Tab-separated table of C-alpha atoms in Angstrom:
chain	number	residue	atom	x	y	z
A	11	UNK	CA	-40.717	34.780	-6.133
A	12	UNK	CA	-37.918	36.722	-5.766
A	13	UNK	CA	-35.550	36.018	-3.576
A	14	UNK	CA	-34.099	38.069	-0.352
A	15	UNK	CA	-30.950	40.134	-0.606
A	16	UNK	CA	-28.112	38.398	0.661
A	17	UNK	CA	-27.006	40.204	3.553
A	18	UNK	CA	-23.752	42.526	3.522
A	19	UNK	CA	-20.782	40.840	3.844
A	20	UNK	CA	-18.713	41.601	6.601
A	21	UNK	CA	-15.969	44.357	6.047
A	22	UNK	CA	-12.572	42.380	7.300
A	23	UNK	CA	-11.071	44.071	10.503
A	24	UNK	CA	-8.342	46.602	9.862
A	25	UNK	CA	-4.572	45.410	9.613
A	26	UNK	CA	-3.114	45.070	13.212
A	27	UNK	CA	-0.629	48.479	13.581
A	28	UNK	CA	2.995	47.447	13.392
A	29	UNK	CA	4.899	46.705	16.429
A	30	UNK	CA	7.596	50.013	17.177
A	31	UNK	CA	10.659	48.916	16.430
A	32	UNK	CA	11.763	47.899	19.832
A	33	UNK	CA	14.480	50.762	21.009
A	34	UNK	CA	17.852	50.307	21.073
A	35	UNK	CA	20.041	49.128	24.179
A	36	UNK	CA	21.312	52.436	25.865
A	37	UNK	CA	25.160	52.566	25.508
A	38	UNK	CA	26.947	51.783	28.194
A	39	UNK	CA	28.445	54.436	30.375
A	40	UNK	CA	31.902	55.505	30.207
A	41	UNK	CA	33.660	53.919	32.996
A	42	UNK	CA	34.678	56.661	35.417
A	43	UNK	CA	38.106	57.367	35.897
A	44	UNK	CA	40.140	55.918	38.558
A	45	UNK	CA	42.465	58.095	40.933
A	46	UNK	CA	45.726	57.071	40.929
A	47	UNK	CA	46.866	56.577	44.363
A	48	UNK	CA	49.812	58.873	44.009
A	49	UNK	CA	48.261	61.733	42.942
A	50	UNK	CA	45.673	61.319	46.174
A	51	UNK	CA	46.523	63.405	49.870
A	52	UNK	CA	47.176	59.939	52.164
A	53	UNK	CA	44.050	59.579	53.910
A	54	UNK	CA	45.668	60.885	57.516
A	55	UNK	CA	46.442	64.215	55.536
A	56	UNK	CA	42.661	64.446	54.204
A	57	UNK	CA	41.123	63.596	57.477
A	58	UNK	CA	43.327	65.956	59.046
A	59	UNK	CA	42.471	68.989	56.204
A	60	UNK	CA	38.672	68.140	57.015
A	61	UNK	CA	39.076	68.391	60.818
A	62	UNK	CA	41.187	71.654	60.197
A	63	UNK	CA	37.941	73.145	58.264
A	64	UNK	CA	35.635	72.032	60.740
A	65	UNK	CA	36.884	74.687	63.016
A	66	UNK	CA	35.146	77.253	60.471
A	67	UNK	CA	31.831	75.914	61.144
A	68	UNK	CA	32.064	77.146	64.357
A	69	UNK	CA	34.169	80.402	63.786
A	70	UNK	CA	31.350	83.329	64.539
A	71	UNK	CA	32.322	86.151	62.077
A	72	UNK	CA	33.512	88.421	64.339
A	73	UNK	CA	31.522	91.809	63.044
A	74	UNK	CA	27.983	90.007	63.730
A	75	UNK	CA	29.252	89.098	66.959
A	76	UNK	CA	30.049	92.529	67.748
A	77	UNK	CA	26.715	93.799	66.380
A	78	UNK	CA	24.961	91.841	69.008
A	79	UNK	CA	23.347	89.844	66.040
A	80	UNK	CA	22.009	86.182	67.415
A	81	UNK	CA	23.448	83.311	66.149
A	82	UNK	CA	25.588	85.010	63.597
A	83	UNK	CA	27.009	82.812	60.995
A	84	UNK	CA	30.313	81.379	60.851
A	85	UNK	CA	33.161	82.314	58.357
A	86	UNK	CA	32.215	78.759	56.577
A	87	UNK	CA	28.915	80.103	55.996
A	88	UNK	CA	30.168	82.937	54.600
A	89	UNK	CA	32.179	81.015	52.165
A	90	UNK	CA	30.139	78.588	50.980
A	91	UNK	CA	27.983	81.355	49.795
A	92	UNK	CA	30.660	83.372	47.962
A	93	UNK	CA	31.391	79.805	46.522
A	94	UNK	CA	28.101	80.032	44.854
A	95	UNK	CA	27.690	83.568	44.007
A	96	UNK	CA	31.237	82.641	42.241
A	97	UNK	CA	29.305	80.082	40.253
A	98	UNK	CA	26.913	82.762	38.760
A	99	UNK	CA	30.477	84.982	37.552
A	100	UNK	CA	31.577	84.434	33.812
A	101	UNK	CA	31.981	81.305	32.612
A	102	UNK	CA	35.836	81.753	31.815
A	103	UNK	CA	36.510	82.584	35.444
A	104	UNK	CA	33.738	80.567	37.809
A	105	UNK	CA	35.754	77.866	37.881
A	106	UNK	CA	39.096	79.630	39.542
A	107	UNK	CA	36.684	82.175	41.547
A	108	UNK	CA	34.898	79.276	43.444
A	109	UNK	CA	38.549	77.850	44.395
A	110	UNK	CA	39.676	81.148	45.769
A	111	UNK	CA	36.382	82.053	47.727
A	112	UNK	CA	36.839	78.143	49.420
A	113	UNK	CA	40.190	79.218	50.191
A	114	UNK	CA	40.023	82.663	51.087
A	115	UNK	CA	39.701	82.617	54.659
A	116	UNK	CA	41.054	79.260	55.142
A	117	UNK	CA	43.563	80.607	57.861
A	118	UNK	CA	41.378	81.771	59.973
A	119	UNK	CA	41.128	78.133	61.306
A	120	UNK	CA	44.074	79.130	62.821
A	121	UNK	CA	43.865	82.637	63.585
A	122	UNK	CA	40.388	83.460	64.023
A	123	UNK	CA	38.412	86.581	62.262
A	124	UNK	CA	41.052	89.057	63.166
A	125	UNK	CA	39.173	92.527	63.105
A	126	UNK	CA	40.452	96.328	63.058
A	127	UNK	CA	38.177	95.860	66.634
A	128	UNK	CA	41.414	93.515	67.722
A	129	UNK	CA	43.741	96.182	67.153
A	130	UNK	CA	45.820	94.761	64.742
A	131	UNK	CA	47.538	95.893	61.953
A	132	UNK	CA	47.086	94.985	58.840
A	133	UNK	CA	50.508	93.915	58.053
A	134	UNK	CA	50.373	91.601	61.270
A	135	UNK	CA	46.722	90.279	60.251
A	136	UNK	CA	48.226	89.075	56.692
A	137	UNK	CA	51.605	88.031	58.612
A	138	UNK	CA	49.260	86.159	61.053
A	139	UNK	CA	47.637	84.170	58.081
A	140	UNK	CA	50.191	83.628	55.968
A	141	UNK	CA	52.093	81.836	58.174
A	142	UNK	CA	48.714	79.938	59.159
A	143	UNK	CA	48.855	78.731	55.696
A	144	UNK	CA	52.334	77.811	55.501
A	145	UNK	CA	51.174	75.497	58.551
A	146	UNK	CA	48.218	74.551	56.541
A	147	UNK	CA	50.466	73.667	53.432
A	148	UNK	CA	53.966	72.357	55.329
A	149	UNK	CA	52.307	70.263	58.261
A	150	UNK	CA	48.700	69.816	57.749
A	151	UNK	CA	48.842	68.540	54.033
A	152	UNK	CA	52.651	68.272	54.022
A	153	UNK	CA	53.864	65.014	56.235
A	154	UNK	CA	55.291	67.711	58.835
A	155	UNK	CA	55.043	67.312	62.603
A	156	UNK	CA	51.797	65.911	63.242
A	157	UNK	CA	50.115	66.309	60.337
A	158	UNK	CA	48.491	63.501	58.102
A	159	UNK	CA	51.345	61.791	56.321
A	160	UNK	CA	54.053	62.356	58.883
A	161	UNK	CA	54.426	58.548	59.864
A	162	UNK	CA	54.758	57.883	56.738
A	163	UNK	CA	57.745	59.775	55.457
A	164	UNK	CA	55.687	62.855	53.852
A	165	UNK	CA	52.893	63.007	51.646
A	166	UNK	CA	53.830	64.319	48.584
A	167	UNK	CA	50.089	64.656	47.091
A	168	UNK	CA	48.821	66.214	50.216
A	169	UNK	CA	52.236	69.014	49.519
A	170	UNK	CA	50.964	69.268	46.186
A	171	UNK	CA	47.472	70.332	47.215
A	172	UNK	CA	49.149	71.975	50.231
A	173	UNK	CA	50.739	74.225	47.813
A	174	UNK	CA	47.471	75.156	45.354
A	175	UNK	CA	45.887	76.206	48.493
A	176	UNK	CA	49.081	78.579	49.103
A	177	UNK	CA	48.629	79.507	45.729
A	178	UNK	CA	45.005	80.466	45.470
A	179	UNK	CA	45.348	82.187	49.092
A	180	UNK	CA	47.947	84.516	47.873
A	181	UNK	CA	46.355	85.321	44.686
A	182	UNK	CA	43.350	86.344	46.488
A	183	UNK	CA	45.469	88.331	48.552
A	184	UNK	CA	47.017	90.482	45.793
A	185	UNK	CA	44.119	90.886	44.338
A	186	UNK	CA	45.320	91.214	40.668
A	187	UNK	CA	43.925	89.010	38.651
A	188	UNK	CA	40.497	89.326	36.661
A	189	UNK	CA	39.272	86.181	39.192
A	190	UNK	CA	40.891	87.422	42.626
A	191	UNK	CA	39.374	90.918	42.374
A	192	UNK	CA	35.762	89.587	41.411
A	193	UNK	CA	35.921	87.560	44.415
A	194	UNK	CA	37.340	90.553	46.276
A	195	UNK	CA	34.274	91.799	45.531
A	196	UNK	CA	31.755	88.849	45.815
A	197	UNK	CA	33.544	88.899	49.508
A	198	UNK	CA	31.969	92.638	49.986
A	199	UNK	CA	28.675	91.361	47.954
A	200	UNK	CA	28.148	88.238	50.007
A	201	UNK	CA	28.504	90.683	53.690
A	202	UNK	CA	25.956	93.219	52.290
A	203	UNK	CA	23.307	90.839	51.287
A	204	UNK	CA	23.997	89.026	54.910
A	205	UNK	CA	23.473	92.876	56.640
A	206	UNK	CA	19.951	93.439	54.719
A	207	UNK	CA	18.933	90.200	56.048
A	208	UNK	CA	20.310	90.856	59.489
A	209	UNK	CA	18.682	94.063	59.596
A	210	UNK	CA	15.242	92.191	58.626
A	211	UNK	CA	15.634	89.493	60.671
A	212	UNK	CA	16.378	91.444	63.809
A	213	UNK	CA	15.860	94.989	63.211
A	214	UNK	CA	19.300	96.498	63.652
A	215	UNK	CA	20.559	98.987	62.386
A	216	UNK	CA	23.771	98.024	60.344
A	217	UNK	CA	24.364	101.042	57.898
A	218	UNK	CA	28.449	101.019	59.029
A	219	UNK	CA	28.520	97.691	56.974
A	220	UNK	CA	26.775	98.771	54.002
A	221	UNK	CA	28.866	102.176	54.644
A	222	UNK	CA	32.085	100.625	54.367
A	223	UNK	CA	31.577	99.361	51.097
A	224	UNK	CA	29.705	101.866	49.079
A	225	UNK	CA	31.708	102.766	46.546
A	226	UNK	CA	34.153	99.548	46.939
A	227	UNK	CA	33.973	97.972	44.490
A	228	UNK	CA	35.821	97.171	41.514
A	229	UNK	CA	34.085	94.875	38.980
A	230	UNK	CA	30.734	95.947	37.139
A	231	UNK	CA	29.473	92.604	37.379
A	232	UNK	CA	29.510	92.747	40.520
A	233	UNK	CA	29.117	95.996	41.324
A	234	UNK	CA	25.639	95.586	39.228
A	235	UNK	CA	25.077	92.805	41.799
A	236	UNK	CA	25.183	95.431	44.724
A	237	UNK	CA	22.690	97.662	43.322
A	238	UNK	CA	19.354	95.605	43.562
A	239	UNK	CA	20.564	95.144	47.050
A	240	UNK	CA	20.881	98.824	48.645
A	241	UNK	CA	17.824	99.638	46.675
A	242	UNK	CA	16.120	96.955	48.549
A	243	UNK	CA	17.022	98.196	51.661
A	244	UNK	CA	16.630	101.980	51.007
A	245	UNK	CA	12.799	100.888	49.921
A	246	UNK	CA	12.620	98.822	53.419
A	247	UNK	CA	14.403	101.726	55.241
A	248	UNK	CA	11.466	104.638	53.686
A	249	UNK	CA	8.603	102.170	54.301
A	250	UNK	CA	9.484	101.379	58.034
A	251	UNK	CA	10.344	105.269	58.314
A	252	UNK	CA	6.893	106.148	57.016
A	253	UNK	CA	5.266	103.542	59.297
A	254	UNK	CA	7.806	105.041	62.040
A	255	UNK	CA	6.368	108.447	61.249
A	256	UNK	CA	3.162	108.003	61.624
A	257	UNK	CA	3.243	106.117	64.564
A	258	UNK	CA	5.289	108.775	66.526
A	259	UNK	CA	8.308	106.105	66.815
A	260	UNK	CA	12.244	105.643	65.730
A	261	UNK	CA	12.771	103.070	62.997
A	262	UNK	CA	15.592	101.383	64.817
A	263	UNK	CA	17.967	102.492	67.888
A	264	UNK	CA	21.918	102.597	65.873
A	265	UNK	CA	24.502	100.784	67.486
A	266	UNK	CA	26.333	103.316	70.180
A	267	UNK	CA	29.615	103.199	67.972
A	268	UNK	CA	30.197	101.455	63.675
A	269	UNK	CA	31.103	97.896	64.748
A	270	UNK	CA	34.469	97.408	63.756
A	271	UNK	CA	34.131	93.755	62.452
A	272	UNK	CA	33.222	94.172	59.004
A	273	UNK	CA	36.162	92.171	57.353
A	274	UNK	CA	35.819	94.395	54.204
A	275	UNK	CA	36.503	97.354	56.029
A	276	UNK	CA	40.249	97.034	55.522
A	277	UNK	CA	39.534	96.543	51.599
């Protein structure tokens, strides 16, 4: 008799896979750099800077104001968002350009948003603020009458920053460097893209502010910025006045008089 078939043996499990290689610690950070105390504004000076900007939070700009626009923003607003169109100019200048759109209407802490509506020149507006900043730089940062180091003998960090503020407020003043006239510029930008959303928001007419700076500006980058923006609004403008049309109605009543705000207007 013959005998059964032995059964198959059985086929031996596959080799277990290898263990990954277990990754390596991640290097340790470097450790950051410590301020040295004397190259840091005294703490009085710093607190005193902050308060100082505060008042720009709640500094209306004056041309919204006189446009009758509700709850206008205030000239902090307004910087902060040059600050970041800055950060969208060429790499080689961003840097500066953000400093000097902080800075560039840092005096009117002091003074206010001085308007051609005030009836001031400009040689007394930039008299006005320039001697705001030579508070801002001399007491306020310096260790002078009651600013933040002045029970302590000075504070000659807080003059040092004192000073770059100075600095960067004057440049932007002349206007003659590749970063002060961008930011000349962004200043104009920054107003007409506030006025198109104004003039959505509410329905106001505010053509003297896009008016006044037609044809202002200086830069093609940011000039090329402009564009998309009046075309925007002269789409808006022909859409509401077709809708207007047909309907028998005005698009929007015009201010009785070009409100004399617009701090570009003296550009």
């Amino acid at each position: 008799m013959v005998p059964p078939p032995s059964p198959p043996a059985a086929s031996a499990p596959p080799p277990p896979s290898p263990s990954p290689s277990p990754l390596p610690p991640p290097s340790p950070s470097p450790p950051l750099p410590v301020a040295d105390e004397a190259e840091t504004p005294l703490p009085g000076s710093v607190l005193e800077l902050m308060l100082l900007v505060g008042r720009l939070k709640r500094t209306k700009r004056a041309g919204w104001v006189l446009s009758g626009i509700p709850a206008p923003e205030s000239v902090s607003d307004h910087m902060y968002r040059m600050a970041v169109a800055a950060f969208a100019l060429p790499p080689a200048v961003s840097a500066h350009a953000m400093k000097l759109a902080l800075v560039h209407d840092l005096a009117e802490a002091l003074v206010g948003d001085i308007t051609p509506h005030d009836g001031v020149s400009s040689e007394e507006k930039e008299q006005r603020e320039r001697a705001a900043m030579v508070t801002i730089r001399d007491e306020v940062l310096g260790g002078g009458a009651g600013g933040g180091g002045s029970q302590r003998g000075g504070d000659p960090a807080g003059q040092a920053v004192g000073a770059q503020l100075m600095t960067l407020w004057e440049e932007y003043e002349a206007g003659e460097t590749p970063a002060a006239a961008l930011v000349k510029d962004v200043d104009k930008y920054e107003m007409v893209v506030q006025a198109y959303e104004y003039e959505k928001a509410t329905g106001k007419d505010l053509s003297p502010f896009f008016d006044s700076t037609a044809g202002k500006f200086r830069t093609p980058t940011v000039r090329g910025w402009a564009e998309p923006v009046y075309a925007a609004r002269a789409a808006a403008r022909a859409a509401a006045a077709a809708t207007a049309g047909g309907e028998g109605r005005h698009v929007t009543d015009a201010p009785p008089s070009p409100p004399a705000g617009s701090p570009s207007q003296r550009d």
